[in-house]
CSV table of N, CA and C in Angstrom, one decimal:
chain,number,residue,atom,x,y,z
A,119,UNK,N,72.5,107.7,50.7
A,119,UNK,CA,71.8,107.7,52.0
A,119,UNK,C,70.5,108.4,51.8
A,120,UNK,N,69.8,107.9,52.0
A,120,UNK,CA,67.9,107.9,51.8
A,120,UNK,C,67.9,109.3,53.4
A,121,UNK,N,66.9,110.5,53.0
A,121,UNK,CA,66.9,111.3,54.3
A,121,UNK,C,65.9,111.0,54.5
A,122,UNK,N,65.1,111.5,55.7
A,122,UNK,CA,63.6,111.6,55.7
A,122,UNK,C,63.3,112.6,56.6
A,123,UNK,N,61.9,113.0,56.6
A,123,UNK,CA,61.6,114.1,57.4
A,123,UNK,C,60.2,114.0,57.6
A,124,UNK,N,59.9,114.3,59.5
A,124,UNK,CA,58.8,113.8,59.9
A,124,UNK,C,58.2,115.1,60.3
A,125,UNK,N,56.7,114.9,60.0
A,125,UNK,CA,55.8,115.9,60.4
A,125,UNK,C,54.6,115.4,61.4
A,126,UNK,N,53.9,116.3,62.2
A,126,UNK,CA,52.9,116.1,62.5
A,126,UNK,C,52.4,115.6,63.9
A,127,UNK,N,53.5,115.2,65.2
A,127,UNK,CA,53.6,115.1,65.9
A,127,UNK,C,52.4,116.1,66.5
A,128,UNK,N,52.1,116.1,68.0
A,128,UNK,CA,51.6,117.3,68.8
A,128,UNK,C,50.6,116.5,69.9
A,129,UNK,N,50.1,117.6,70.9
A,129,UNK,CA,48.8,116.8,71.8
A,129,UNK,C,47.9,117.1,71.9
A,130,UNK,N,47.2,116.1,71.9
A,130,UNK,CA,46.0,115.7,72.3
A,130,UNK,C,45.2,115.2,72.9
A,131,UNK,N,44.1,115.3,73.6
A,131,UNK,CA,43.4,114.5,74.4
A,131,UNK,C,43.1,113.3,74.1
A,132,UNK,N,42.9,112.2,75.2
A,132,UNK,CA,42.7,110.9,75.0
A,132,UNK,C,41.5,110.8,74.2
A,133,UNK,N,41.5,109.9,73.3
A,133,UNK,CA,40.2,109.5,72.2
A,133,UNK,C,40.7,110.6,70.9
A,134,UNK,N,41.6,111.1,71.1
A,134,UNK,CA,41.7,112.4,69.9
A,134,UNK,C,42.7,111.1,68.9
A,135,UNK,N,43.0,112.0,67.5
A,135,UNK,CA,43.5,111.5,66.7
A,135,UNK,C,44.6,112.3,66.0
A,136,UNK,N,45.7,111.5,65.7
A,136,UNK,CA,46.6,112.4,65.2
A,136,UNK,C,47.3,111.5,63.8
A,137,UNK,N,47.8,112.4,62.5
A,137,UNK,CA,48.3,111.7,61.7
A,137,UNK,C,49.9,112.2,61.4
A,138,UNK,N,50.6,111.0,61.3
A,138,UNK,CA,52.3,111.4,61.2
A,138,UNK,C,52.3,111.5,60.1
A,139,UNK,N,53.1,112.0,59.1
A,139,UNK,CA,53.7,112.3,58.1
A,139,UNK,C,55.6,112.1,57.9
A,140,UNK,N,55.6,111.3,56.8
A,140,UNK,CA,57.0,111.2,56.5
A,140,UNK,C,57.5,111.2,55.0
A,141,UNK,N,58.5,112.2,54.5
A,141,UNK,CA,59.2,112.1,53.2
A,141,UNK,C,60.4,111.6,52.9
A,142,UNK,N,60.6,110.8,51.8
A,142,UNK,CA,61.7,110.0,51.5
A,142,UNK,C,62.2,110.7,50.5
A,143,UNK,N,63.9,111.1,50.3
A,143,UNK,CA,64.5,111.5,49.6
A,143,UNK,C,64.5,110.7,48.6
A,144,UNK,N,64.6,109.2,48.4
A,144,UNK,CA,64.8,108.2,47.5
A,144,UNK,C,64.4,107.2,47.7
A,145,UNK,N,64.6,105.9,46.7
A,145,UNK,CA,64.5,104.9,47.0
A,145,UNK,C,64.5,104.2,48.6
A,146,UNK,N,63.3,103.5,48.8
A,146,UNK,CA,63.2,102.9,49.7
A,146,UNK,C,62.3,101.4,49.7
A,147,UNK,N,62.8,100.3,50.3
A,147,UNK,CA,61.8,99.1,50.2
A,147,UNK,C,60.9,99.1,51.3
A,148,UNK,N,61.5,99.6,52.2
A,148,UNK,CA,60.1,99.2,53.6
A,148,UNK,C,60.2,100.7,54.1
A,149,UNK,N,58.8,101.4,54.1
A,149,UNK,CA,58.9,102.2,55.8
A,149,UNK,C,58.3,102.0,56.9
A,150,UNK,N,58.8,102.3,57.8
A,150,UNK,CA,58.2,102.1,59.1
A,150,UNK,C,57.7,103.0,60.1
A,151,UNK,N,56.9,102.9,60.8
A,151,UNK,CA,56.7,103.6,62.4
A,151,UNK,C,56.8,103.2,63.4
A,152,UNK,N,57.7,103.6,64.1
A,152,UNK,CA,58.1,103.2,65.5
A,152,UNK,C,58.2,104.1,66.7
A,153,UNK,N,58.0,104.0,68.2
A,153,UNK,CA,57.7,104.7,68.7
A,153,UNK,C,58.6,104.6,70.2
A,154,UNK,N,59.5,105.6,70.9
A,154,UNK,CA,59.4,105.1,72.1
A,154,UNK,C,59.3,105.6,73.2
A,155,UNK,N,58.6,105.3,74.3
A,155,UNK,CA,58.5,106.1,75.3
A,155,UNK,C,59.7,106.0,76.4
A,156,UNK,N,59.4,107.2,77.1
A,156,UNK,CA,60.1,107.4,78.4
A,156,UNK,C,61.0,105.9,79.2
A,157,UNK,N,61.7,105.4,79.1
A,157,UNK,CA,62.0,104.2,80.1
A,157,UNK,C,62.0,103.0,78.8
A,158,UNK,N,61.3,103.6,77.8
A,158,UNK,CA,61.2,101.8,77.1
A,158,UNK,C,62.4,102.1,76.3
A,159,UNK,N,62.0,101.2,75.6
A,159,UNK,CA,62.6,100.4,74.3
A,159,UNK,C,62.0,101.1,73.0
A,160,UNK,N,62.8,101.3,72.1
A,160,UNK,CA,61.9,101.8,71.1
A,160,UNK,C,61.5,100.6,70.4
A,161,UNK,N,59.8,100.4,69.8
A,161,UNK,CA,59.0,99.5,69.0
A,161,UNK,C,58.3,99.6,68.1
A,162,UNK,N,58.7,99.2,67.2
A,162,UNK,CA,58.1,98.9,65.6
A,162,UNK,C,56.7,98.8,66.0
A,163,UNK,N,56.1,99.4,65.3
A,163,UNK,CA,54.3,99.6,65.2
A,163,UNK,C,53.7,99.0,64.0
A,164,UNK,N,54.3,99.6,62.4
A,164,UNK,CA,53.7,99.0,61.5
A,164,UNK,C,54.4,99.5,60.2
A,165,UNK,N,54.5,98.5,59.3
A,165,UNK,CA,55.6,98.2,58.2
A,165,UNK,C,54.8,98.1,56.8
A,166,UNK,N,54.8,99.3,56.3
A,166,UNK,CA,54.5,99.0,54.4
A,166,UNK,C,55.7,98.7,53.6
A,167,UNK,N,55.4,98.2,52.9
A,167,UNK,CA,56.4,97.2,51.5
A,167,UNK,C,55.9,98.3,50.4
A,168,UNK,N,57.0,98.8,49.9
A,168,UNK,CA,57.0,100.1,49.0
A,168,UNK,C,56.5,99.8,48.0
A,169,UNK,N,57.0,98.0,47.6
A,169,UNK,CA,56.4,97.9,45.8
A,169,UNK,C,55.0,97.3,45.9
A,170,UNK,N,54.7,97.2,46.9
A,170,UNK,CA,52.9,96.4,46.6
A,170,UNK,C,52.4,97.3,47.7
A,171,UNK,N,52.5,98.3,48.7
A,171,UNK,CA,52.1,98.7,49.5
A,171,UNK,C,51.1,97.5,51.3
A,172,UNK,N,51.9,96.2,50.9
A,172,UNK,CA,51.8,95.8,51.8
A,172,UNK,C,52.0,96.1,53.0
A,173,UNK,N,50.8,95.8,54.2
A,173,UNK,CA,51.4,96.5,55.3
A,173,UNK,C,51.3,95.6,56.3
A,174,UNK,N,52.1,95.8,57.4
A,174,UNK,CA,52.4,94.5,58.8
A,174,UNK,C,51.9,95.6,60.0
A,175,UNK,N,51.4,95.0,60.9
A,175,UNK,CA,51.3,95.8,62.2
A,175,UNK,C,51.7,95.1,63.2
A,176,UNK,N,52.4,95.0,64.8
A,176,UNK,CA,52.7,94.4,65.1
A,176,UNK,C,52.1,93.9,66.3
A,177,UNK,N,50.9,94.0,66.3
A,177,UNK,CA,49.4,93.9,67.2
A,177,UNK,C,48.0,93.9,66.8
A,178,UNK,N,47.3,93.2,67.0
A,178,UNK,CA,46.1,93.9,66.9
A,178,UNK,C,45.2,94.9,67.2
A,179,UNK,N,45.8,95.1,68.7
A,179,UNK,CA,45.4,96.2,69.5
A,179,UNK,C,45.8,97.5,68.3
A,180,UNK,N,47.2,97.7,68.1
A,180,UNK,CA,47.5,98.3,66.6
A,180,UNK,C,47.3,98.6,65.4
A,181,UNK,N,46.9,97.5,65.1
A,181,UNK,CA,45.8,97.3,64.1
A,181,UNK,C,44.6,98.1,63.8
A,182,UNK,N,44.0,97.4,65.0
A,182,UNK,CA,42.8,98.6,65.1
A,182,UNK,C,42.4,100.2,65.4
A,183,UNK,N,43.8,100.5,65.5
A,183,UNK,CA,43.5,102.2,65.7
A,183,UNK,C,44.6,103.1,65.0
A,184,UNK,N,45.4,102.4,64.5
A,184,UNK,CA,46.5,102.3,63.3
A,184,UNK,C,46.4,102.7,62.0
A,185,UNK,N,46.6,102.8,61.2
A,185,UNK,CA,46.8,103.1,59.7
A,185,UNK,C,48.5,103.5,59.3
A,186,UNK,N,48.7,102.3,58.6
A,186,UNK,CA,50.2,102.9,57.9
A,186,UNK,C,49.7,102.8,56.5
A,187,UNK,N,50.1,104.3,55.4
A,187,UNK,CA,49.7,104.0,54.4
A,187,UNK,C,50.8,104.5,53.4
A,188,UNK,N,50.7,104.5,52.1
A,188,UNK,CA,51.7,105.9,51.3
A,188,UNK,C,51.2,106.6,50.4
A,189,UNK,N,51.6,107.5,50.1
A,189,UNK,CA,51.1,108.1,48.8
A,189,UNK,C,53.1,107.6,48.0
A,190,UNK,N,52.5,106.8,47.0
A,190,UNK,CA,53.4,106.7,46.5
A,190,UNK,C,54.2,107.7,45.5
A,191,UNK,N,53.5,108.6,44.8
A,191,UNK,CA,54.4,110.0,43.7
A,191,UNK,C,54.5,110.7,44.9
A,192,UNK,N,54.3,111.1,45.8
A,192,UNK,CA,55.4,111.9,46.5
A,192,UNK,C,56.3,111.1,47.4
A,193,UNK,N,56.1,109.8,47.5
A,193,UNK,CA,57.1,109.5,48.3
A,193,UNK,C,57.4,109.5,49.9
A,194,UNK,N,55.8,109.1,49.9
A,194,UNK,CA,55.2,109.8,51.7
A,194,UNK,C,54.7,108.6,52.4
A,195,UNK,N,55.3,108.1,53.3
A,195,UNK,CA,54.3,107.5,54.1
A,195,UNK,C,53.8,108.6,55.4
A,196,UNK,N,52.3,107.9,55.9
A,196,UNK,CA,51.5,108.6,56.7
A,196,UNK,C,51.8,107.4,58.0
A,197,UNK,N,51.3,107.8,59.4
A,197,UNK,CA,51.0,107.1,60.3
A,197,UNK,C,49.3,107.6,60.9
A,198,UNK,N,48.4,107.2,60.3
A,198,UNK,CA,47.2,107.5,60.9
A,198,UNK,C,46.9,106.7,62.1
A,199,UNK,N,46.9,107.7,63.5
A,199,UNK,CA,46.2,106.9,64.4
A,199,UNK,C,45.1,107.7,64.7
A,200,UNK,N,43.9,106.7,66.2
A,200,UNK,CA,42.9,107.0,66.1
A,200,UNK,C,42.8,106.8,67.8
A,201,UNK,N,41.6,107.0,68.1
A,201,UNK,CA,41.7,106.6,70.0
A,201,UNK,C,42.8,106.5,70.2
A,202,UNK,N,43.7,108.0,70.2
A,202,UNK,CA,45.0,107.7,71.4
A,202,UNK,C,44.9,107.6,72.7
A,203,UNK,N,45.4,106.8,73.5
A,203,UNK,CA,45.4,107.4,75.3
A,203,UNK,C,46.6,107.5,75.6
A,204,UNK,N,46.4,108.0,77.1
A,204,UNK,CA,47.7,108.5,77.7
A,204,UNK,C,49.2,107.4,77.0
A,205,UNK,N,49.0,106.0,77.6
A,205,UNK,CA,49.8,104.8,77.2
A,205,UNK,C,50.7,104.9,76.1
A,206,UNK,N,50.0,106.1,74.6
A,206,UNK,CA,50.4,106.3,73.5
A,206,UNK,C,51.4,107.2,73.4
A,207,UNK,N,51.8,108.1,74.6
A,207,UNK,CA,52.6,108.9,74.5
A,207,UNK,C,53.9,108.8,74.7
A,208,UNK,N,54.6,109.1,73.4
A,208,UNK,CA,56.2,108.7,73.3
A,208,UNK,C,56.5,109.9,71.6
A,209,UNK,N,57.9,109.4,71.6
A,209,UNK,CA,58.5,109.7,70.4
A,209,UNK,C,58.2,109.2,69.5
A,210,UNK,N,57.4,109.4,68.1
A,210,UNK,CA,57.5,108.6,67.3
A,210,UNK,C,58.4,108.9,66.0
A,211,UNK,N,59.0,107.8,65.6
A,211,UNK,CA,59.8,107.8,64.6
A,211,UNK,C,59.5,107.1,63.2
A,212,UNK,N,60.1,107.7,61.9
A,212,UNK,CA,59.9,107.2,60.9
A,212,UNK,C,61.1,106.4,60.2
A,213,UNK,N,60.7,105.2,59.8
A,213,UNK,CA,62.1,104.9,59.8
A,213,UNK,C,61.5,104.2,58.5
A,214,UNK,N,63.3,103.8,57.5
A,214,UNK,CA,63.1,103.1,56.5
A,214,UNK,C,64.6,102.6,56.2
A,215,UNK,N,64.4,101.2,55.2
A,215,UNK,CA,65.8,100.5,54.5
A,215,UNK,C,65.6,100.4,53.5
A,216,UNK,N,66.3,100.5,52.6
A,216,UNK,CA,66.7,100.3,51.4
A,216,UNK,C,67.2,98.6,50.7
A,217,UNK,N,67.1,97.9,51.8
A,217,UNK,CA,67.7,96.4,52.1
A,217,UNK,C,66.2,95.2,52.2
A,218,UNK,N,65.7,94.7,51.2
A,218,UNK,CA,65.0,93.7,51.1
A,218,UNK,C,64.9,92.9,52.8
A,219,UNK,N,66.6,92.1,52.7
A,219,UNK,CA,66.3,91.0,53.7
A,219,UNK,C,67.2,91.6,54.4
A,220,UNK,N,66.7,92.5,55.7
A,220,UNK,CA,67.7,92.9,57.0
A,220,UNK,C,66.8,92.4,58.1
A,221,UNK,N,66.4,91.3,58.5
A,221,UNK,CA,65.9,91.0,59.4
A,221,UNK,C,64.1,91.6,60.1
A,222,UNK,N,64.3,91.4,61.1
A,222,UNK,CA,62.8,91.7,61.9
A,222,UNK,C,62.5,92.9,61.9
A,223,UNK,N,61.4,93.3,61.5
A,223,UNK,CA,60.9,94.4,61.0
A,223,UNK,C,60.7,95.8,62.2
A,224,UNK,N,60.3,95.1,63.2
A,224,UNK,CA,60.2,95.7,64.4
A,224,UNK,C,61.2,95.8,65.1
A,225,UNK,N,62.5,95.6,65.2
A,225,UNK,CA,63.9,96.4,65.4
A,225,UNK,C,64.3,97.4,64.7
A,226,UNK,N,64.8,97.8,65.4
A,226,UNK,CA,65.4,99.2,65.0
A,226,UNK,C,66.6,99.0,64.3
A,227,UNK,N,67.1,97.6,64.4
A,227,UNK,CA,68.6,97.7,63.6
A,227,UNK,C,68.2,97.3,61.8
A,228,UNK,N,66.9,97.2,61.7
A,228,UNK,CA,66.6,96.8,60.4
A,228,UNK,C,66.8,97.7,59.3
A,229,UNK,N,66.6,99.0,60.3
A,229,UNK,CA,66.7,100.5,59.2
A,229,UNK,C,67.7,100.9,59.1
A,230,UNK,N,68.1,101.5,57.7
A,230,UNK,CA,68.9,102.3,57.3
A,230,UNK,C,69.2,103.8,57.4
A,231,UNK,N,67.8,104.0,57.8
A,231,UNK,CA,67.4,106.0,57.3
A,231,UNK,C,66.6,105.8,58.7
A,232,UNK,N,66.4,106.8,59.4
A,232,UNK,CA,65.8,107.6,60.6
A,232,UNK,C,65.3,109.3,60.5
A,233,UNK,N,63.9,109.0,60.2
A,233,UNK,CA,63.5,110.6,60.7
A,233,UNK,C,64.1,111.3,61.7
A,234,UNK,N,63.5,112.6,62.2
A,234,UNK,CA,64.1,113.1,63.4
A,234,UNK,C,63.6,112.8,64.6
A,235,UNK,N,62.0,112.5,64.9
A,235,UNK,CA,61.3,112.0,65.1
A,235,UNK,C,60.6,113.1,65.7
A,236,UNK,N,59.5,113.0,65.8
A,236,UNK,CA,58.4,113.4,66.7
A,236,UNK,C,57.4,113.8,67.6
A,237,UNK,N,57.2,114.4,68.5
A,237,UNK,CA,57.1,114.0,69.8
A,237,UNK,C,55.0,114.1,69.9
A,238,UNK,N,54.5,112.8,70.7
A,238,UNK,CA,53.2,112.7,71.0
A,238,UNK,C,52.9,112.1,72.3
A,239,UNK,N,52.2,113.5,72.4
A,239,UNK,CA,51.6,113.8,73.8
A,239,UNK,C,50.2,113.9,74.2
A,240,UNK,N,49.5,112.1,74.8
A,240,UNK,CA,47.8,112.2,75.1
A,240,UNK,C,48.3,112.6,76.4
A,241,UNK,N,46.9,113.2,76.8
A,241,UNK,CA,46.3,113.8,77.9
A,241,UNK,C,45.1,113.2,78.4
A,242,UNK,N,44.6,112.6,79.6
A,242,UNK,CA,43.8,111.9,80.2
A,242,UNK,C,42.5,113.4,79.8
């Protein structure tokens, strides 16, 4: 069982920027960032592939103010975002599987391992 542990949560004012941080105890094929707010649903944001560092996002809107990256010797993915606004404010989580083919990336039932998650807070 793969652990992980997230860093870097906190608030900031809208337009500010904040970068998540996550460590993998072990092996892993995909990590993820996901996020959810108050009333929602938790939602997949954006998905790197450990052995080629391919990465999915699950918007463009995402896209563009997004960064999922890793440092692969330590075993770290980052979540860099950029122009947060209020809208962005939720839990974010780090998630990852150890399982090639578990389905849709952006569910939550795909993952194996769960950070503790997070907590980010924009301010108008």
């Amino acid at each position: 069982h793969v652990q992980l542990v997230e860093s870097g949560g906190g608030s900031v004012q809208a337009g500010g920027s904040l970068t998540l941080s996550c460590v993998a105890s072990g092996y892993i094929y995909i990590m993820a960032g996901l996020r959810q707010a108050p009333g929602k649903e938790r939602e997949g944001l954006a998905v790197i592939v450990t052995r080629d560092s391919t990465t999915y996002y699950t918007d463009a809107a995402v896209k563009a103010r997004f960064t999922l990256y890793r440092d692969t010797a330590r075993n770290m993915g980052f979540l860099r975002m950029s122009g947060l606004q209020p809208d962005d404010t939720a839990m974010y989580y780090c998630a990852a599987s150890t399982v090639r083919d578990g389905g849709e990336w952006r569910l939550p039932s795909r993952y194996n391992s769960w950070g503790q998650g997070t907590q980010v807070t924009v301010s108008a």
